[in-house]
CSV table of C-alpha atoms in Angstrom, one decimal:
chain,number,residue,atom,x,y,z
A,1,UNK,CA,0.0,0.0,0.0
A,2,UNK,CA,1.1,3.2,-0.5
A,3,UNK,CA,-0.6,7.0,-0.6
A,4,UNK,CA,-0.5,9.2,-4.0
A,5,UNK,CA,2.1,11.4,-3.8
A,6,UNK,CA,2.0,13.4,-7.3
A,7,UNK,CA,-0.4,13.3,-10.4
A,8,UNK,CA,1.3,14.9,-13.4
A,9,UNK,CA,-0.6,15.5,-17.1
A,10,UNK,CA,1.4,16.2,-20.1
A,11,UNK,CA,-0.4,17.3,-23.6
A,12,UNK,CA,1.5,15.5,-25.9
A,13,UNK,CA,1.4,15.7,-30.5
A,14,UNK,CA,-0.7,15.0,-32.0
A,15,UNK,CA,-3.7,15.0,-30.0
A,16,UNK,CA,-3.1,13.3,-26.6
A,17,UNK,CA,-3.5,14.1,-22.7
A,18,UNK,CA,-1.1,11.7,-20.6
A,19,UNK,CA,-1.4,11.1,-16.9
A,20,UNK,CA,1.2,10.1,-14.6
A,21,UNK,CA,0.9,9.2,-10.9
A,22,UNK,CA,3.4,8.5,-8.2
A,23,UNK,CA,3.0,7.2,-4.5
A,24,UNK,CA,5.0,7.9,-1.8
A,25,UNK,CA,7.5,4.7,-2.6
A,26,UNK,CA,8.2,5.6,-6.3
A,27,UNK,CA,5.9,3.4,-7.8
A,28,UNK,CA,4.3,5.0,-10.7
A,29,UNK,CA,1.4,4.2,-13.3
A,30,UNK,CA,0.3,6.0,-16.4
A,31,UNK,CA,-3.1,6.5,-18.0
A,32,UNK,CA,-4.3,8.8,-20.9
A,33,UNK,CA,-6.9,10.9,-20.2
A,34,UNK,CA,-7.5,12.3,-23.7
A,35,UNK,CA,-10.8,13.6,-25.1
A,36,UNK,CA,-10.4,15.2,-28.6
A,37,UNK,CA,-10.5,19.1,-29.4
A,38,UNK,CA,-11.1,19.4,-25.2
A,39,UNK,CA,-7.6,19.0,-23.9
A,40,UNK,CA,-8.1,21.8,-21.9
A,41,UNK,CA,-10.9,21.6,-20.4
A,42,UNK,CA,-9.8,18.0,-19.2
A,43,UNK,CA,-7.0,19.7,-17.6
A,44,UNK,CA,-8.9,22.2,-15.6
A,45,UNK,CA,-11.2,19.0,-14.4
A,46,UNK,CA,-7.9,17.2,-13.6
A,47,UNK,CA,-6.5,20.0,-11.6
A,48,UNK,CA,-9.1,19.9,-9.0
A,49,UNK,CA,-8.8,16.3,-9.2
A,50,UNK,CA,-4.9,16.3,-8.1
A,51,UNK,CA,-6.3,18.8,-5.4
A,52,UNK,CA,-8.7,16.2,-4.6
A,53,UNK,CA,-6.8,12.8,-4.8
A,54,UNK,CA,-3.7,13.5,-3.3
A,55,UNK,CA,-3.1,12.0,-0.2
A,56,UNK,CA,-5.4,8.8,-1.3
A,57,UNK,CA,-4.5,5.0,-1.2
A,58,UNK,CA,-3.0,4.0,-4.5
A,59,UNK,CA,-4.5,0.4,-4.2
A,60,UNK,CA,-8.2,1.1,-3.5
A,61,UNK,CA,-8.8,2.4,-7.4
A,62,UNK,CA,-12.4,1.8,-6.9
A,63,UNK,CA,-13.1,3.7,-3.9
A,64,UNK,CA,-10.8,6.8,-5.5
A,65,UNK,CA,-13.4,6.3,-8.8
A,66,UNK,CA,-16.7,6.1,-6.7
A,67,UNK,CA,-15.7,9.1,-4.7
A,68,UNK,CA,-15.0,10.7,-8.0
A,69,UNK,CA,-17.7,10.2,-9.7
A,70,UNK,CA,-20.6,9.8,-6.8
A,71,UNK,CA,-19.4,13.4,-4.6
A,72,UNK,CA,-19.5,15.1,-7.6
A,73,UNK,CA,-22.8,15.2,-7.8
A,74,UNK,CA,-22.8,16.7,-11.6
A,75,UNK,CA,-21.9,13.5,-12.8
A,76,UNK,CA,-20.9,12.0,-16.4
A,77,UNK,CA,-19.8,13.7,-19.6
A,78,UNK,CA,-17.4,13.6,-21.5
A,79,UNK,CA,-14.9,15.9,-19.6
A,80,UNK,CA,-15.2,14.9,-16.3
A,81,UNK,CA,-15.7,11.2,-17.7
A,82,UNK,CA,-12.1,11.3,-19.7
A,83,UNK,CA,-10.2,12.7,-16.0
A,84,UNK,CA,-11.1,10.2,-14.4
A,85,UNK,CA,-10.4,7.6,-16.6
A,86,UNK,CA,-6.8,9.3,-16.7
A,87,UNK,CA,-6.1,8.9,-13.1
A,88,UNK,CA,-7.9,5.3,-13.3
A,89,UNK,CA,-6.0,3.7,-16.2
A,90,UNK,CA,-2.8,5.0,-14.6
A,91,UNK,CA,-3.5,3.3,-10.9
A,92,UNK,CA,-4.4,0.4,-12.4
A,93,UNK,CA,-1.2,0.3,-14.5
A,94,UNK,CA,0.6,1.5,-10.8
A,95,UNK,CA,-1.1,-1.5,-8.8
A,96,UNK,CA,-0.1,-4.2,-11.9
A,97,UNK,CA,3.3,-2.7,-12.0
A,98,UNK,CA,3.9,-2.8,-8.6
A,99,UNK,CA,2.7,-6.7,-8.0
A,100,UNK,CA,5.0,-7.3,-11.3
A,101,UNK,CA,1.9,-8.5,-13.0
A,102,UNK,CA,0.6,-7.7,-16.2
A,103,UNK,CA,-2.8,-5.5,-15.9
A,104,UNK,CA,-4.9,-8.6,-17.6
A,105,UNK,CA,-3.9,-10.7,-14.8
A,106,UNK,CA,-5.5,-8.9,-12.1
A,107,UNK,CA,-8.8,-8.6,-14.0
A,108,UNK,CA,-9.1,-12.3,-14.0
A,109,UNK,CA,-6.8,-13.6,-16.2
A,110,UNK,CA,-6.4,-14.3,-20.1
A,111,UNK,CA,-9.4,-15.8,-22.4
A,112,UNK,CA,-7.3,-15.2,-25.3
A,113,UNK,CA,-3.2,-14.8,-26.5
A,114,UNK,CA,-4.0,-12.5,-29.4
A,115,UNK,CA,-6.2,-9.3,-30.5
A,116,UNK,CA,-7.9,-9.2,-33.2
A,117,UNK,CA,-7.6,-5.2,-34.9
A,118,UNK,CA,-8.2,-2.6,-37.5
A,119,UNK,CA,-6.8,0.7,-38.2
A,120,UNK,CA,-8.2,3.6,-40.7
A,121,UNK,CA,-8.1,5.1,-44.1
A,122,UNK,CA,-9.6,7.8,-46.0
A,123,UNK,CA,-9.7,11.0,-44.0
A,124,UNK,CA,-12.6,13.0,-43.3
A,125,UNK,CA,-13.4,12.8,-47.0
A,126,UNK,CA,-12.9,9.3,-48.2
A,127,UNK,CA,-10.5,9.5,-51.0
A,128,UNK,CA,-7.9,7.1,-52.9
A,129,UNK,CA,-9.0,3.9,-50.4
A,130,UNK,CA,-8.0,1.2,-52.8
A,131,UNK,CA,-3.7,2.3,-52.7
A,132,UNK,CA,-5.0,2.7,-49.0
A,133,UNK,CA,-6.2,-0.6,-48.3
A,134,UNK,CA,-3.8,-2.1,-50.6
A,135,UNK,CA,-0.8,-0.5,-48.0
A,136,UNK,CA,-3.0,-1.6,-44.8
A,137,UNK,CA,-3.1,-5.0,-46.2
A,138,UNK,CA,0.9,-5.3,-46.8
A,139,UNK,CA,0.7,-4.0,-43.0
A,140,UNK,CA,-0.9,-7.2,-41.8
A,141,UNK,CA,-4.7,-5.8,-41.1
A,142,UNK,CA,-7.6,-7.8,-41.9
A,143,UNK,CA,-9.9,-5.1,-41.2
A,144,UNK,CA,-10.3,-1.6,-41.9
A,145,UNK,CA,-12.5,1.2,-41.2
A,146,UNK,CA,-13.3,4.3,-42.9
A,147,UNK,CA,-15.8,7.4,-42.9
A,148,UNK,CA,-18.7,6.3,-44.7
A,149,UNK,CA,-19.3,10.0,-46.6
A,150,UNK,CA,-18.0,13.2,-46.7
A,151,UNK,CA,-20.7,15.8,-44.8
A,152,UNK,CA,-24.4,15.4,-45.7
A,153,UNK,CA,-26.9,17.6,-45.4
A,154,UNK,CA,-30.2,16.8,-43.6
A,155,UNK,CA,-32.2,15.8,-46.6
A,156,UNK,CA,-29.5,15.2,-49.6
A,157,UNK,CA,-29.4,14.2,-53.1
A,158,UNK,CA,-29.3,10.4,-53.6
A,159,UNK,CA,-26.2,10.9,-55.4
A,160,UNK,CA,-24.3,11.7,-52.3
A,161,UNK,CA,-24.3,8.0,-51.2
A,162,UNK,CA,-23.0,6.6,-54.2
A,163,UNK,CA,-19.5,7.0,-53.5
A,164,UNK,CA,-20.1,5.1,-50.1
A,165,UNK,CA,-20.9,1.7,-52.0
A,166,UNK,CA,-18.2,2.1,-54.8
A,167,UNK,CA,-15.6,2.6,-51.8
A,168,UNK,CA,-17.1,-0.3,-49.7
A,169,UNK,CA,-17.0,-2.7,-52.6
A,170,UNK,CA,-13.4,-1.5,-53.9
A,171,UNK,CA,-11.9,-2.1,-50.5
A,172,UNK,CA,-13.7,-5.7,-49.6
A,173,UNK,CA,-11.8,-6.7,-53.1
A,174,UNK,CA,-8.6,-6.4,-51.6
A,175,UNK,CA,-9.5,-8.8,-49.1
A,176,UNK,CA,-10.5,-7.0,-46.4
A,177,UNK,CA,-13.5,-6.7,-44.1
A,178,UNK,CA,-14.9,-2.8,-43.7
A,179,UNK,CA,-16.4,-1.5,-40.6
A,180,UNK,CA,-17.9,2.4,-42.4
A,181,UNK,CA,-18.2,4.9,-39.8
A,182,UNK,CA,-21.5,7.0,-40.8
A,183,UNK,CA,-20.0,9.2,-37.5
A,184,UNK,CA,-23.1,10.3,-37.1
A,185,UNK,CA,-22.7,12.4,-40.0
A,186,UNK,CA,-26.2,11.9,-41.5
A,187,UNK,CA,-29.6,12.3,-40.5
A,188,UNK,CA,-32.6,9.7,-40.5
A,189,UNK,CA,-33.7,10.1,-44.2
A,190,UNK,CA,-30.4,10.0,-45.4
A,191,UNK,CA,-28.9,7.2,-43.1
A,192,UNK,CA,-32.0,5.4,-43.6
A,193,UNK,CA,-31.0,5.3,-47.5
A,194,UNK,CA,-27.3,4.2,-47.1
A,195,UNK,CA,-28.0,1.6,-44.8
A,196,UNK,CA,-30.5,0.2,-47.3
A,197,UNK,CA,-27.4,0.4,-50.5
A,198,UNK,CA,-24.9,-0.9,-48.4
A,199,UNK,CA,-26.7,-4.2,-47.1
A,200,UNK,CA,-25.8,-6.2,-50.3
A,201,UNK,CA,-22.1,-5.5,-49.9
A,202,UNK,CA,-21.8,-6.7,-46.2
A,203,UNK,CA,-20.0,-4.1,-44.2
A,204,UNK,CA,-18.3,-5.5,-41.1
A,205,UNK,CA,-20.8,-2.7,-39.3
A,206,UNK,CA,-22.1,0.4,-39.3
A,207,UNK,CA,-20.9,3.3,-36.9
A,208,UNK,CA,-23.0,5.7,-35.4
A,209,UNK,CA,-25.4,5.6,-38.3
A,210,UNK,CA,-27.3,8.4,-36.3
A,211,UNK,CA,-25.7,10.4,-33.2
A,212,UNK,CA,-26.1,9.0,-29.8
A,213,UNK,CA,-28.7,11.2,-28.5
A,214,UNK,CA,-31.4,9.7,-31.3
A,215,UNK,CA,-31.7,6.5,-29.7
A,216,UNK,CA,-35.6,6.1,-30.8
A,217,UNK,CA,-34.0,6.5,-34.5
A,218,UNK,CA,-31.3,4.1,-33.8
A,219,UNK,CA,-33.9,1.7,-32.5
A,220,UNK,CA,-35.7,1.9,-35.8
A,221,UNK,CA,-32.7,1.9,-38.2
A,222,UNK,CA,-31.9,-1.6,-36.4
A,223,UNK,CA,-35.8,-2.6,-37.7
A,224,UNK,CA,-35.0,-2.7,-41.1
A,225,UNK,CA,-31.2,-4.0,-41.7
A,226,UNK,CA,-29.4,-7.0,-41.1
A,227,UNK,CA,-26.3,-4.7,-40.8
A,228,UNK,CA,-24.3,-4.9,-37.4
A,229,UNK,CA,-25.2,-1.7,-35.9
A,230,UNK,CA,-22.4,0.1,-33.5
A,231,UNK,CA,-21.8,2.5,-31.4
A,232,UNK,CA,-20.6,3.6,-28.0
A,233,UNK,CA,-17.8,6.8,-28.0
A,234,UNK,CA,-20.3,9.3,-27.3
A,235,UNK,CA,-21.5,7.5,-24.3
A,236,UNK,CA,-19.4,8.2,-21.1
A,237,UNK,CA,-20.8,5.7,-18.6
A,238,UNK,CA,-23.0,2.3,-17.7
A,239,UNK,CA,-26.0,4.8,-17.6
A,240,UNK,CA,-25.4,6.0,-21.0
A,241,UNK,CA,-24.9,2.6,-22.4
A,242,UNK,CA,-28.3,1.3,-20.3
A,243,UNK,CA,-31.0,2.6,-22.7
A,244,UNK,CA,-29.1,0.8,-25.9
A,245,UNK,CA,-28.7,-2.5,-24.6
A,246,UNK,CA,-32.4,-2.0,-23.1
A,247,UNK,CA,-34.2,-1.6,-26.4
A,248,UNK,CA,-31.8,-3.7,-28.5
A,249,UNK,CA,-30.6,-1.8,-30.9
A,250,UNK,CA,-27.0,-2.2,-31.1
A,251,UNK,CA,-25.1,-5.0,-32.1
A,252,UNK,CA,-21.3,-4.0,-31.1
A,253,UNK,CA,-20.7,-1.7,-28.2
A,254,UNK,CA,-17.7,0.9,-28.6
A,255,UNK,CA,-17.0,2.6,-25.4
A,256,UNK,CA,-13.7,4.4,-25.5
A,257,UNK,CA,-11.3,3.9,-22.3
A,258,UNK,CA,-10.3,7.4,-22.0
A,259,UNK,CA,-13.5,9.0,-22.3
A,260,UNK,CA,-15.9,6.1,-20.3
A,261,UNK,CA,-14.3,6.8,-16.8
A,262,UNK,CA,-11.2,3.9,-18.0
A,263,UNK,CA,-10.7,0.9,-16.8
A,264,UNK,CA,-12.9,0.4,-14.0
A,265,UNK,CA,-16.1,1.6,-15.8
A,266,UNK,CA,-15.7,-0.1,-19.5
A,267,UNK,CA,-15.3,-3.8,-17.6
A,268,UNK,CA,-18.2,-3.0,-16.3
A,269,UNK,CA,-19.9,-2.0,-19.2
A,270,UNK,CA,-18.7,-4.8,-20.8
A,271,UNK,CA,-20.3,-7.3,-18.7
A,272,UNK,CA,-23.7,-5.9,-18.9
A,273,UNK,CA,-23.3,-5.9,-22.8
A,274,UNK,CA,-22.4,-9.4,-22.7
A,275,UNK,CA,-25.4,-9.9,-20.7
A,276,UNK,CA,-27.4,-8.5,-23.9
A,277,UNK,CA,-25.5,-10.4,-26.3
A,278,UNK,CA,-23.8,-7.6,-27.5
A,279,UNK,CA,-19.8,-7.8,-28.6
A,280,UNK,CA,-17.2,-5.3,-27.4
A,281,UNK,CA,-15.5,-3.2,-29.8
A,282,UNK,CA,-13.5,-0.2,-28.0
A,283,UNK,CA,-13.1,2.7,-29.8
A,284,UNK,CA,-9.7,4.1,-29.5
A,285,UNK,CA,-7.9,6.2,-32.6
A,286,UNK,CA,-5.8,7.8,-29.8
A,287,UNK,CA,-2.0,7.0,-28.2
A,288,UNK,CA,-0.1,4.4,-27.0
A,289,UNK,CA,-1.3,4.2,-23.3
A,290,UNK,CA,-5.0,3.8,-23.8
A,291,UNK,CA,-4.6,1.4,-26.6
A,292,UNK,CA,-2.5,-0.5,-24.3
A,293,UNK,CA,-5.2,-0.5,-21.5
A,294,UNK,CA,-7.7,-1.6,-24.3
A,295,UNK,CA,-5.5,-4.5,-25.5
A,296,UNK,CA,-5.3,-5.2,-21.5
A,297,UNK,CA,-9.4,-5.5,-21.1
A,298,UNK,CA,-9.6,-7.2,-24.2
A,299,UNK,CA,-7.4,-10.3,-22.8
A,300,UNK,CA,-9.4,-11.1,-20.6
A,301,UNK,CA,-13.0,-9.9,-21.8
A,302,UNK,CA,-15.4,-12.7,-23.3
A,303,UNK,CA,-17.4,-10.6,-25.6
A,304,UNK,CA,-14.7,-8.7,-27.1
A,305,UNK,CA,-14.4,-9.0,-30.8
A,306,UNK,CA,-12.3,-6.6,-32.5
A,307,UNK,CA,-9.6,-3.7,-31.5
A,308,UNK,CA,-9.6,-0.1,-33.3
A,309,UNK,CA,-5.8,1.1,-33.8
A,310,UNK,CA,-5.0,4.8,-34.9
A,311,UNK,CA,-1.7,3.7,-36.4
A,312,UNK,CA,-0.7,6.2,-38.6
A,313,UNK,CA,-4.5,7.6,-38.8
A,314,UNK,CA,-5.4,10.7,-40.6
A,315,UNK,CA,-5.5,12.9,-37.6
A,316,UNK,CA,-1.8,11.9,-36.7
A,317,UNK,CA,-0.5,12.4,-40.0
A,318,UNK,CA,-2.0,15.4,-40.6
A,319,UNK,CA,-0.4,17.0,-36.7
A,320,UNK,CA,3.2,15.9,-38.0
A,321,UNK,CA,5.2,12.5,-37.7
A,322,UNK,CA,3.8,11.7,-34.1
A,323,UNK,CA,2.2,8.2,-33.8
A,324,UNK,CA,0.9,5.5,-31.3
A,325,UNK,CA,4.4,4.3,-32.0
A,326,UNK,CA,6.0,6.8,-30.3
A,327,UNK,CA,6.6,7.8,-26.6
A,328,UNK,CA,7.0,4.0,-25.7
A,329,UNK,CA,10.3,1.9,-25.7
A,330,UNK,CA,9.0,-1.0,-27.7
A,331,UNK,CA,7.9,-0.3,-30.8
A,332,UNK,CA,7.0,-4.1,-31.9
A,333,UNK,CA,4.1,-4.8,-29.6
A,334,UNK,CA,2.1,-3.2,-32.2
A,335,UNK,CA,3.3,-5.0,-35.0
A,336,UNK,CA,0.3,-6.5,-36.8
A,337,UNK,CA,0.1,-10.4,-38.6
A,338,UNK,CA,-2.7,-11.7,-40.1
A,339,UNK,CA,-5.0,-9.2,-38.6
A,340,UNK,CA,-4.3,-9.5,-34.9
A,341,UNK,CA,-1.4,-8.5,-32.4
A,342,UNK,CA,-0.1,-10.5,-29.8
A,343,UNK,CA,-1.5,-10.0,-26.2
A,344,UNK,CA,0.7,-7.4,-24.1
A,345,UNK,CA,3.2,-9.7,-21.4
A,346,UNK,CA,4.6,-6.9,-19.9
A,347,UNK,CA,4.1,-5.9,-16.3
A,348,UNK,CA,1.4,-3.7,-15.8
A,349,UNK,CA,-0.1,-1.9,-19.3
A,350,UNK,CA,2.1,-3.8,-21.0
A,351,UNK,CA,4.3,-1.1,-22.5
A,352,UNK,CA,7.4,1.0,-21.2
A,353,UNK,CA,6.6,4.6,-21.6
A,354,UNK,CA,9.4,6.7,-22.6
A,355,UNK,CA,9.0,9.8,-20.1
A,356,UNK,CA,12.2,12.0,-21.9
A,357,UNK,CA,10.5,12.0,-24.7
A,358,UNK,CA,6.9,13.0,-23.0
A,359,UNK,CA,8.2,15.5,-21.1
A,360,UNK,CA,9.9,17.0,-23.8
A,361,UNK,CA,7.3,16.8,-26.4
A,362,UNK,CA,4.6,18.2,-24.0
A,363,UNK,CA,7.0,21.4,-22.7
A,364,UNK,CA,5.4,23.3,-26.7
A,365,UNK,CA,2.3,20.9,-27.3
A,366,UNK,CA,-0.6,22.8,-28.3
A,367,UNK,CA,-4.3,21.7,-27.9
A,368,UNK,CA,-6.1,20.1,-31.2
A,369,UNK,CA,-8.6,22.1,-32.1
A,370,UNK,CA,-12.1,20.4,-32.8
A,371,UNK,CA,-13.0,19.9,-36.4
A,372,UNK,CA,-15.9,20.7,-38.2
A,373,UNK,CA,-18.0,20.7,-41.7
A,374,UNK,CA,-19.6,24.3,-43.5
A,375,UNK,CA,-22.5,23.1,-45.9
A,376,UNK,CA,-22.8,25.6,-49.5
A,377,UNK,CA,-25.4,27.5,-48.1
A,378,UNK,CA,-23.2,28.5,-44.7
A,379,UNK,CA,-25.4,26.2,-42.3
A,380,UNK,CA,-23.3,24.0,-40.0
A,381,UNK,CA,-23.4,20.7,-40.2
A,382,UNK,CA,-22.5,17.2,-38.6
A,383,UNK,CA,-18.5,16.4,-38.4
């Protein structure tokens, strides 16, 4: 046992928030706390959390989390949801380390060796995918997943949806299964269209066909096609997740680790979609350390089916030559064959994370700024 002693955050390229914690006998843990385009405003939440959490056991990670989230009384959300997972991820990595176990082990133990993954391409606006996927194949991937259109207006032409099929068919004739990430992009008459166009071709899912918040028009959508439905990023906790798995209208559940509250909360999400029948699919096109925590729930999670990866996504090409890849010492565990990567050994996450480099990255890091789309006619619209 041993009390916190420090929690540090460092904003890292391209687009990441890491968290490091101490306790008073040097053990230490990281976590990633990231929410994209809010890097500060995760901060500000973390400050009064380091305020908060200082002085607290290290070991009891669930009592530190239920104090967290229950005395704050404005609970959930994305911001206060992605701190917390920060400071979880990184005790859990701290008690693992410091036990000279790897995370997985603690959980209950390995029901798999490997992980089964995909990683992107086509950029907001899906372009060139067959050199793409041709490239992402040569890497080892099975799998891909790409944005399903560029942005569509409310009620669109037909035509707009064309390009979806052309790519989705150009891609599965490389050999590769497609997950299309609608990114809640379109509304009901439109998604209700490509849904419809795409069923023949067999995507591996559909993403947030419709945004989060219209979960009476996700529960129709999932009337009328045989197409896995998924979603889950834009829901921050168990409660969010309730009303999905309650009507049944998802198929594969994405929660993302740094946004859901981390660890603690997406095991537990996990086993009530399980309980519904519903596979785990964690969203995750950020760095190194919640990809690692991912891969660590994914060992040892039943209904877990497939991994996102951001290597080398658009976003991190875009910010410069900073990838999942960097700011840990071993750059192999992500190598990819045959569509999977070999479960993480290693004490603890599973990874070494190079803290020279962190801290020297993170002394000029600025925040990503949130993204966005501009229809002809001026009017905002979905990104």
């Amino acid at each position: 046992m041993g009390k916190i002693k420090t929690i540090e955050y460092f904003r890292v390229l391209p687009r990441w928030l890491f968290v490091k914690i101490t306790d008073e006998h040097g053990n230490h843990g990281w976590g990633e706390a990231t929410l994209e385009g809010h890097s500060q405003a995760v901060e500000g939440c973390l400050d009064a959390m380091i305020q908060r959490f200082v002085g607290y056991e290290a070991d009891n990670i669930e009592y530190l989390w239920q104090t967290a989230h229950r005395h704050s009384f404005y609970r959930g959300g994305p911001v206060l949801m992605s701190a917390l997972a920060g400071i979880d991820i990184a005790l859990w990595d701290l008690l693992s380390r410091r036990l000279n176990l790897p995370l997985h082990v603690l959980l209950g133990g390995a029901v798999r060796t490997k992980i089964k993954v995909y990683s992107w391409i086509g950029g907001d606006r899906p372009r060139d995918v067959e050199a793409a996927a041709k490239e992402r194949y040569a890497q080892g991937f099975r799998a891909i997943k790409m944005n399903a259109t560029e942005d569509v207006d409310w009620l669109d032409s037909p035509r707009a949806l064309e390009t979806s099929v052309e790519r989705c068919k150009i891609v599965k004739a490389i050999g590769l299964d497609v997950g299309l990430d609608f990114h809640g992009r379109l509304h009901k008459p439109m998604a209700k269209q490509l849904a419809k166009v795409l069923e023949p071709h067999q995507p591996l899912f559909i993403e947030e066909p419709l945004l989060s918040e219209h979960y009476e028009g996700i529960k129709q959508l999932s009337g009328f096609t045989t197409i896995p439905i998924a979603l889950g990023e834009r829901l921050y906790s168990r409660w969010d997740v309730k009303r999905f798995l309650h009507d049944t209208s998802i198929d594969v559940l994405q929660p993302d680790i740094s946004h859901c509250g981390g660890i603690s909360e997406i095991r537990r999400i996990a086993s009530m979609a399980e309980a519904y029948d519903v596979a785990l699919a964690p969203h995750c096109p950020l760095g190194p350390i919640a990809l690692a925590a991912c891969m660590q729930v994914a060992m040892c999670t039943p209904n877990f089916a497939i991994q996102e990866m951001g290597l080398t996504i658009h976003y991190n090409t875009e910010a410069g030559t900073y990838d999942i890849k960097n700011y840990i010492k071993d750059q192999s565990v992500w190598d990819v064959k045959e569509g999977y990567v070999e479960g993480l050994q290693g004490i603890g996450l599973g990874i070494e994370v190079d803290e020279e480099e962190v801290r020297k990255v993170a002394k000029t890091a600025n925040a990503w700024a949130p993204k966005g789309f501009v229809g002809p006619d001026g009017s905002i619209r979905e990104w």
